[in-house]
GROMACS .gro file of C-alpha atoms in nm:
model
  336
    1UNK     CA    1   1.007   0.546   0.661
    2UNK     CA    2   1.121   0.317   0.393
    3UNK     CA    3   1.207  -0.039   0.517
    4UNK     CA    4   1.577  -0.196   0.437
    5UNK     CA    5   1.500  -0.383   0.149
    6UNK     CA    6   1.311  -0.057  -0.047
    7UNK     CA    7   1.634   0.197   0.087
    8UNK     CA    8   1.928  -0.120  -0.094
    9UNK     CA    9   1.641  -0.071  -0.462
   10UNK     CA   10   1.646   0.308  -0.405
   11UNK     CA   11   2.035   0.287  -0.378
   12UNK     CA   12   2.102   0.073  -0.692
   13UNK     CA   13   1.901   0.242  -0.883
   14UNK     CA   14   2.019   0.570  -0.842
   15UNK     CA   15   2.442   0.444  -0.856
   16UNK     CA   16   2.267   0.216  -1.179
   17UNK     CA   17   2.225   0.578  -1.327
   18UNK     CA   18   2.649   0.630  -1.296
   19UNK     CA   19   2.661   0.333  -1.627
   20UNK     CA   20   2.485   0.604  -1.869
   21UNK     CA   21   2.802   0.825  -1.842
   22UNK     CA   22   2.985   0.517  -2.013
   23UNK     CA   23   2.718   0.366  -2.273
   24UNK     CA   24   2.520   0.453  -2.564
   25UNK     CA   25   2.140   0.572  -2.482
   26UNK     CA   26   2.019   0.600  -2.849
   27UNK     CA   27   2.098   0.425  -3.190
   28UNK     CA   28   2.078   0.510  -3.549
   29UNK     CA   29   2.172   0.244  -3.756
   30UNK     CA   30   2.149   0.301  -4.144
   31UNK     CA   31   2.157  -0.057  -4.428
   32UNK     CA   32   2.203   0.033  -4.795
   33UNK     CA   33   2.333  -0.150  -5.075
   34UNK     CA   34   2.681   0.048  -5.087
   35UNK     CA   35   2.725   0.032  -4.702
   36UNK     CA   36   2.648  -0.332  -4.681
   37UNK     CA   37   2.851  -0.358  -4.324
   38UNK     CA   38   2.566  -0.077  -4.189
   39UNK     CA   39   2.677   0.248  -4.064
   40UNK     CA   40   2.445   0.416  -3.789
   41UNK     CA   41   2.548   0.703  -3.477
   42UNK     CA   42   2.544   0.656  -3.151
   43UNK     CA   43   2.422   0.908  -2.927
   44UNK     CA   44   2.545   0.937  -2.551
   45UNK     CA   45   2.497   1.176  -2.257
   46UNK     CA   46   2.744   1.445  -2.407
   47UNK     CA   47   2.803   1.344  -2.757
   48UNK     CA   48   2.760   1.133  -3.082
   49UNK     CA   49   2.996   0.928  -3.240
   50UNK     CA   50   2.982   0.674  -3.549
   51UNK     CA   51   2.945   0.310  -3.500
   52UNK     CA   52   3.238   0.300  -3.729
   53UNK     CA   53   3.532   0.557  -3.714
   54UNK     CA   54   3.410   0.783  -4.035
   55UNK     CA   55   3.048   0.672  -4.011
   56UNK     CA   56   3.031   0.974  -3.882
   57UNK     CA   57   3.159   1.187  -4.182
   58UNK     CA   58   3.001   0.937  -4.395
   59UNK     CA   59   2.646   1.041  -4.296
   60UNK     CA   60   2.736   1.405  -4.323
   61UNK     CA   61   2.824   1.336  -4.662
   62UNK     CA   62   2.543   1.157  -4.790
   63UNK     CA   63   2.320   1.425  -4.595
   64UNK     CA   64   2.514   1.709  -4.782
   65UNK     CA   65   2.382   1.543  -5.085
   66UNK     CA   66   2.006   1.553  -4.989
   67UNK     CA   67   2.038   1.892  -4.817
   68UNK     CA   68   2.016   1.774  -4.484
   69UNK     CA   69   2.180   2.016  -4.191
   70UNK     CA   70   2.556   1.856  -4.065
   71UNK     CA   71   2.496   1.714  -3.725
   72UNK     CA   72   2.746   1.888  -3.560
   73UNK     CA   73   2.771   1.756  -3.151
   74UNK     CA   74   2.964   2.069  -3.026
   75UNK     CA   75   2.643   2.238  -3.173
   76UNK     CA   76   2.357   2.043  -2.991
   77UNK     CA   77   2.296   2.220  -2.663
   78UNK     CA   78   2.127   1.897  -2.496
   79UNK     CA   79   2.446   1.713  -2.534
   80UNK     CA   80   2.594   1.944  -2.274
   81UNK     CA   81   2.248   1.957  -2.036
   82UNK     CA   82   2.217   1.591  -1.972
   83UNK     CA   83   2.537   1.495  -1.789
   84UNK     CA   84   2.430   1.764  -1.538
   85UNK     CA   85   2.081   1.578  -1.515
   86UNK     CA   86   2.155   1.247  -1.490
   87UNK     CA   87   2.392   1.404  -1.187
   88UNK     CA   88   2.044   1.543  -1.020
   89UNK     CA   89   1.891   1.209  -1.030
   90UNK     CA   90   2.170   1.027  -0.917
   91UNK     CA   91   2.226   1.305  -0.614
   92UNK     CA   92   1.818   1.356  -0.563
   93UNK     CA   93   1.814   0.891  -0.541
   94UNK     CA   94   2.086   0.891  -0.295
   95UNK     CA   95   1.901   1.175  -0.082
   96UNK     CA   96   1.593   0.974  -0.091
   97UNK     CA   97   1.854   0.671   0.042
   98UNK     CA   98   1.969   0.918   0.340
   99UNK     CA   99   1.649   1.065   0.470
  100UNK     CA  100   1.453   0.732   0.411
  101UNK     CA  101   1.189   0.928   0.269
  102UNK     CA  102   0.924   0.771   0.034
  103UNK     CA  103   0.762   1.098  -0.036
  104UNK     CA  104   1.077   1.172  -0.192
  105UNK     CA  105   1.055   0.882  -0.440
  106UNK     CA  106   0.744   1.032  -0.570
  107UNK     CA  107   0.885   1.332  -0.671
  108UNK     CA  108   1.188   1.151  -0.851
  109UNK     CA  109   0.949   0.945  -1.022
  110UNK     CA  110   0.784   1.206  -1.099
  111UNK     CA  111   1.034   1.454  -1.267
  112UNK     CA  112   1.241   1.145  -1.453
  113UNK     CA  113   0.869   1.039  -1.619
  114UNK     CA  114   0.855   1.464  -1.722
  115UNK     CA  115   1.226   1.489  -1.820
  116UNK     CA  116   1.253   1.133  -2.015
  117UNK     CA  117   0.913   1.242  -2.209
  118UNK     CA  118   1.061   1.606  -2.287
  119UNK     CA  119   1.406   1.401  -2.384
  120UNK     CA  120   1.147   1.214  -2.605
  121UNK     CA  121   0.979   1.540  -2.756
  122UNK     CA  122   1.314   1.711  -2.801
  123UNK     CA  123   1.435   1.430  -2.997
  124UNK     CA  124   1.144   1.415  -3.256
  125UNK     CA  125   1.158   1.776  -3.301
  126UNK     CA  126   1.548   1.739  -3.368
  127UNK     CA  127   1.499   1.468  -3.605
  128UNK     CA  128   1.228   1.705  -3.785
  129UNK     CA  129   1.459   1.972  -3.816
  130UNK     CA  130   1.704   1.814  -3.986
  131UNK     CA  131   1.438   1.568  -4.190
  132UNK     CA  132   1.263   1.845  -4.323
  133UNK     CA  133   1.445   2.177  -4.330
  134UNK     CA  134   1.646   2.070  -4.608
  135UNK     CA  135   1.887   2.309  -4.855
  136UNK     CA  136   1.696   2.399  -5.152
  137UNK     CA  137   2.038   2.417  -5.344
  138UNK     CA  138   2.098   2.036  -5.256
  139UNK     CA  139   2.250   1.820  -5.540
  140UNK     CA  140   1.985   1.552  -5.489
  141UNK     CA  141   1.635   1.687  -5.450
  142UNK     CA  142   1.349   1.440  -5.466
  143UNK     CA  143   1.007   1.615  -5.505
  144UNK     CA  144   0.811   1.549  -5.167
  145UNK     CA  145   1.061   1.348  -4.998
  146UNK     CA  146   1.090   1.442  -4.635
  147UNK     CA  147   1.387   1.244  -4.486
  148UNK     CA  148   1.289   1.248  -4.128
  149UNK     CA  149   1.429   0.928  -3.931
  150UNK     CA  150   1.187   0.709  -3.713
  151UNK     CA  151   1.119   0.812  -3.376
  152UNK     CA  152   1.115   0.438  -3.286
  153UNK     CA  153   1.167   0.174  -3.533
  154UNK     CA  154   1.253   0.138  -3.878
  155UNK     CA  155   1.208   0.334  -4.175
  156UNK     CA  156   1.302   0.329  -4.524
  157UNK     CA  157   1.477   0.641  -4.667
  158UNK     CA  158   1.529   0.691  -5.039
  159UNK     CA  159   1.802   0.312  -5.050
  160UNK     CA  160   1.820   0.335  -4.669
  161UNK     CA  161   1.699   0.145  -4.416
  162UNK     CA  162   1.722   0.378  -4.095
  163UNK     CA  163   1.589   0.203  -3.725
  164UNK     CA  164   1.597   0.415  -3.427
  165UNK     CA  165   1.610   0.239  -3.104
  166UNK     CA  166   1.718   0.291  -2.708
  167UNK     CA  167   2.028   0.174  -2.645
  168UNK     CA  168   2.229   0.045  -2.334
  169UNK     CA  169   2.221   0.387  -2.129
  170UNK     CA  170   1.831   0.404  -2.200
  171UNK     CA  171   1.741   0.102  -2.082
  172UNK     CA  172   1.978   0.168  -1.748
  173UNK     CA  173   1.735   0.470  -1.680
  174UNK     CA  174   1.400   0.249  -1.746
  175UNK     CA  175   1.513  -0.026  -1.519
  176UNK     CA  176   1.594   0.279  -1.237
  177UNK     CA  177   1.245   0.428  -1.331
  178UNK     CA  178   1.122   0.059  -1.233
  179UNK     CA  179   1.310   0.020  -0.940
  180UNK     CA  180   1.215   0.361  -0.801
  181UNK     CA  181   0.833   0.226  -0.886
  182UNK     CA  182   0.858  -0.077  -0.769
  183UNK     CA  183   0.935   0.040  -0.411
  184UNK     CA  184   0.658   0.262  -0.405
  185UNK     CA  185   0.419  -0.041  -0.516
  186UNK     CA  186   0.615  -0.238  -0.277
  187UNK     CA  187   0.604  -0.022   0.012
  188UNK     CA  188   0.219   0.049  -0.049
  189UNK     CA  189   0.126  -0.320  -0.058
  190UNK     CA  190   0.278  -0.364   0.310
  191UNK     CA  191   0.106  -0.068   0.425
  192UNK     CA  192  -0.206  -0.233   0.278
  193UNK     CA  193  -0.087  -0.586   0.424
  194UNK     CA  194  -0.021  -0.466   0.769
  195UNK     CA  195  -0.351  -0.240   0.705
  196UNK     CA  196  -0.565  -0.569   0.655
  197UNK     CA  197  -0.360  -0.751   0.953
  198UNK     CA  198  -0.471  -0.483   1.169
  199UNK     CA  199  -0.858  -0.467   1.056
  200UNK     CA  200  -0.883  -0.877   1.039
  201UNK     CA  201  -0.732  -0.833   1.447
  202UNK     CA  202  -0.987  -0.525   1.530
  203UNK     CA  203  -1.302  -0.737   1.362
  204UNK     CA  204  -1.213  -1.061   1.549
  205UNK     CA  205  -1.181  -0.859   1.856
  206UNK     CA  206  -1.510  -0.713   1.802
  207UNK     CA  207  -1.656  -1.003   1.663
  208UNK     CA  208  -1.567  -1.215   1.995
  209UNK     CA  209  -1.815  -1.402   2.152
  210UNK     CA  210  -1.639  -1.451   2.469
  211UNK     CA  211  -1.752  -1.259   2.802
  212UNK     CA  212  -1.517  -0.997   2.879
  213UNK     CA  213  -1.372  -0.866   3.240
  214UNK     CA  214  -1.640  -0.656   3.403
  215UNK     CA  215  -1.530  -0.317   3.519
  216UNK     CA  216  -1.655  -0.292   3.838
  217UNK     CA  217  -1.709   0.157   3.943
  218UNK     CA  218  -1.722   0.226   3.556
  219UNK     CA  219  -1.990  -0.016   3.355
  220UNK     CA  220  -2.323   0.073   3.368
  221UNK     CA  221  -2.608  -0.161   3.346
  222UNK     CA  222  -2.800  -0.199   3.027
  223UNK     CA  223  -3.109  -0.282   3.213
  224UNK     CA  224  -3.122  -0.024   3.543
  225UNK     CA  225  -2.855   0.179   3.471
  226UNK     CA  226  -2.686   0.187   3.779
  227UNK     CA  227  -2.348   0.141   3.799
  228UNK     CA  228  -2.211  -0.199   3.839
  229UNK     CA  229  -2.031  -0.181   4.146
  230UNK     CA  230  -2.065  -0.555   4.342
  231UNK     CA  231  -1.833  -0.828   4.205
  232UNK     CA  232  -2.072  -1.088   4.388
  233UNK     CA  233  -2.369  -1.053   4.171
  234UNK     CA  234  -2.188  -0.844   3.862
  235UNK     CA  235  -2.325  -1.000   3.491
  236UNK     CA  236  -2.294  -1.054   3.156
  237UNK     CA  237  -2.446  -1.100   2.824
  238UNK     CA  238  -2.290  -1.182   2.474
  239UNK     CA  239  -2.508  -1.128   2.222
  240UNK     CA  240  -2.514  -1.334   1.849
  241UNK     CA  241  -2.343  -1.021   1.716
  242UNK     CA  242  -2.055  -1.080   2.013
  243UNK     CA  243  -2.174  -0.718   2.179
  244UNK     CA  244  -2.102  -0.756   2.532
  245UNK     CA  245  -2.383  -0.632   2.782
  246UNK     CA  246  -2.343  -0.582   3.152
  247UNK     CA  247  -2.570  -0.599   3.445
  248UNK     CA  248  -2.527  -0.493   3.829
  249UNK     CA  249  -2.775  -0.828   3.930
  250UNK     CA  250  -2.888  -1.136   3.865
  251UNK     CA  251  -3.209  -1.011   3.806
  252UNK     CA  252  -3.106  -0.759   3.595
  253UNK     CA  253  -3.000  -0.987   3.310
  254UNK     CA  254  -3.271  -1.192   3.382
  255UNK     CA  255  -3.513  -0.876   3.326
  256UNK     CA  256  -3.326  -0.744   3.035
  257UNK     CA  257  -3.338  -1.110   2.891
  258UNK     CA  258  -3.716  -1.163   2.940
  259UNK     CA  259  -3.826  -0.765   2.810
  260UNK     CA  260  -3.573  -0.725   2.518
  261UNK     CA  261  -3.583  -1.041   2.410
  262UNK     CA  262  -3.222  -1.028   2.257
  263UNK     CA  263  -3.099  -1.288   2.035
  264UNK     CA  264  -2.873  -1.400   2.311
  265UNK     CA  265  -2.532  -1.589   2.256
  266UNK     CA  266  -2.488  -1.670   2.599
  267UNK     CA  267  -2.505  -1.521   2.960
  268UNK     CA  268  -2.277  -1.499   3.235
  269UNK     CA  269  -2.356  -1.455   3.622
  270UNK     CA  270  -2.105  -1.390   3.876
  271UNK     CA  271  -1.988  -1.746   4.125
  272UNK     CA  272  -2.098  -1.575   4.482
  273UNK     CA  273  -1.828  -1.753   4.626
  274UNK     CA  274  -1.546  -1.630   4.414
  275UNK     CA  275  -1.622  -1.231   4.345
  276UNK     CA  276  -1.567  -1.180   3.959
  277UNK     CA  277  -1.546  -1.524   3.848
  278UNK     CA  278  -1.767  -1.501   3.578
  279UNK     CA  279  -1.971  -1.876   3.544
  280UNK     CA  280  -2.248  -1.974   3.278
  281UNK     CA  281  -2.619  -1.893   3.434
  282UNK     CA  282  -2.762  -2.230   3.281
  283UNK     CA  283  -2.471  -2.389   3.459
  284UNK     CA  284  -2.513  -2.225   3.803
  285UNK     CA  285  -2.737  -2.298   4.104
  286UNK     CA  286  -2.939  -2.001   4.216
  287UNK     CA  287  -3.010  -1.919   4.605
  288UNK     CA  288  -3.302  -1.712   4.625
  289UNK     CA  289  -3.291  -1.563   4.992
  290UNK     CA  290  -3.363  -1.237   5.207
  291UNK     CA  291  -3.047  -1.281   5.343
  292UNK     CA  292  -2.881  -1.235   5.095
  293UNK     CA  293  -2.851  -0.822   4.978
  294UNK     CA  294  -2.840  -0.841   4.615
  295UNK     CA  295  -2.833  -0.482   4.421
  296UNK     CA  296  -3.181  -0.514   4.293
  297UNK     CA  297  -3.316  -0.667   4.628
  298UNK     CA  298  -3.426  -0.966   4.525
  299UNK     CA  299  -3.194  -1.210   4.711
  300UNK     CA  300  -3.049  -1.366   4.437
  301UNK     CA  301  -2.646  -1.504   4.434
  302UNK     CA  302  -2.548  -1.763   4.217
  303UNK     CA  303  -2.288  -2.093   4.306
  304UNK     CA  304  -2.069  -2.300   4.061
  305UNK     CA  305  -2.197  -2.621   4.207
  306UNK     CA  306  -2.454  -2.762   4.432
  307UNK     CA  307  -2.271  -2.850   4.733
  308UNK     CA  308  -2.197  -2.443   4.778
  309UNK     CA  309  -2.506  -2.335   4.734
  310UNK     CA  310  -2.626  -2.567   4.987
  311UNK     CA  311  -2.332  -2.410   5.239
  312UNK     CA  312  -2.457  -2.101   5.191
  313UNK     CA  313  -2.840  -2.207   5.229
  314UNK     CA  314  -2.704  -2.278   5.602
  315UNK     CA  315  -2.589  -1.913   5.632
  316UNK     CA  316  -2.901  -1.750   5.443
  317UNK     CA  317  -3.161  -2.040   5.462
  318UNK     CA  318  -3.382  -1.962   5.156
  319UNK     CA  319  -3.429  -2.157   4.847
  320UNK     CA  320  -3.231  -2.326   4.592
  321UNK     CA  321  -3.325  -2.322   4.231
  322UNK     CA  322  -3.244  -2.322   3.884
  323UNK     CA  323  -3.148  -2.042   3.601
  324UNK     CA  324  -3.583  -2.115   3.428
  325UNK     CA  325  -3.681  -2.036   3.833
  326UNK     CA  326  -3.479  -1.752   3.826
  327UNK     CA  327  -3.642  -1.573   3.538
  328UNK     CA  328  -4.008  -1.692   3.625
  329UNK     CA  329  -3.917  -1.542   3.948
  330UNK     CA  330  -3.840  -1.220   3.841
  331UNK     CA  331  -4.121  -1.210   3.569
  332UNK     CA  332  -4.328  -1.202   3.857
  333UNK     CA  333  -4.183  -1.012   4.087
  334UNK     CA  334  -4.138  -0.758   3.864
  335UNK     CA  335  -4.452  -0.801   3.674
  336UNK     CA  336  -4.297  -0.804   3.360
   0.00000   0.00000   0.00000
């Protein structure tokens, strides 16, 4: 779906297309010595008229003379074709405006770049034709001389000086062509934008080197395996990379710590007292009791301060230590 700003651009530049039925889209101007106010055609959607009233007739004249065909308009079959393709574009743009469609904008693109470089072709051929198919029976006949008018540009012709440029109505169809373009670019950049937006949010996400909720019944333990089910002794590890490892135990991380010797960022044990309150382990104090069932069976809870630890020493007697105890503890318990 096209956003507001690329559906008002579509919109202009398919009613800017409505201004070539009313302008010029190609000029021939001719300079000579006995014309020395210039005489030249203008060529529109449906027709060609002199700059001047008889300029016209004038360059019939003077092409009668070198044997050059009569440029009739009624006679020129793409004078009567364009009108009716200027209407497609105009029709096919305002379409694009209604279904919001920027596949549609592809495909205008597309066919005005074919048509306006068939318009191009077509007019070089026509200015062949009557350049070089010239009378033999001509009153002026110049051995060699091809009188062909420039494509773009200027030219010199026998005593005349004969430029072929766009006019208004041509450069009303470029700056639609650009307008149609520019939306596309437009529309792709904030696809891109919103594209990078997305990817910078997913990689600082992932790249996040804070613990993250444990989910108790579904995380497994990257040590034992087992599920982590008991928010009283439930673990964590970030690593330096930000992945996020979970434990069912105390002694878990501890083991997994010790064996896999992972380049740690920091580790997280759960506060005893407080189910799922995750609390640094080199900040906690450790009970190591047999009264106390942990999921590994090695009696270990952990306490946010010293004071509740010592509470729950009255409960579970046993001993209080620190997070270097807990893993020489488990090194040998576990004869790692």
């Amino acid at each position: 779906m096209l956003s507001k700003k690329s559906l008002l651009i579509v919109l202009f530049s398919s009613l800017l297309l409505l201004g070539t039925y009313f302008v010029p889209i190609w000029k021939i101007d001719l300079n000579a010595p006995q014309y020395p106010e210039g005489i030249g055609l203008r060529i529109w959607l449906n027709k060609i008229t002199g700059v001047h009233e008889f300029d016209l007739d004038n360059i019939n004249k003077l092409n009668h003379y070198i044997g050059m065909k009569t440029i009739e308009p009624d006679s020129i079959p793409e004078l009567k074709i364009m009108p009716y393709i200027i209407a497609f574009f105009v029709i096919f743009g305002l379409t694009v405006f209604l279904l919001k469609r920027k596949r549609l904008i592809y495909v205008w693109c597309f066919l005005m770049i074919v048509i306006l470089t068939i318009g191009l072709y077509d007019y070089y051929v026509w200015e062949y034709d009557y350049g070089h198919n010239l009378n033999p029976n001509a009153p002026i006949k110049v051995p060699g001389m091809t009188y062909q008018p420039p494509l773009l540009g200027t030219k010199q012709l026998l005593n005349m000086r004969t430029t072929s440029l766009p006019d208004i109505g041509s450069y009303l169809i470029g700056i639609s062509l650009i307008g149609m373009v520019g939306v596309l670019i437009y529309e792709k950049k904030k696809k891109i934008k919103l594209l990078s937006v997305a990817s910078l949010l997913l990689i600082a996400i992932g790249c996040s080197k804070s613990p993250q909720p444990i989910k108790y019944g579904a995380a497994d333990c990257d040590y034992c395996n087992m599920t982590v089910t008991d928010p009283k002794f439930g673990s964590e590890m970030v690593t330096d990379k930000g992945k996020i490892l979970f434990f069912d135990s105390i002694e878990c991380l501890a083991a997994y710590e010790l064996t896999n010797n992972p380049e740690a960022y920091s580790l997280w044990v759960s506060d005893y007292t407080n189910p799922g309150e995750l609390m640094p382990a080199d900040k906690a104090i450790f009970l190591l009791s047999d009264g106390i069932k942990s999921p590994m069976a090695l009696g270990l809870a952990a306490f946010p301060d010293r004071n509740k630890s010592e509470n729950a020493r009255k409960t579970y007697n046993g001993k209080i230590i620190s997070w270097e105890d807990v893993k020489k503890y488990v090194k040998r318990e576990w004869n790692l």
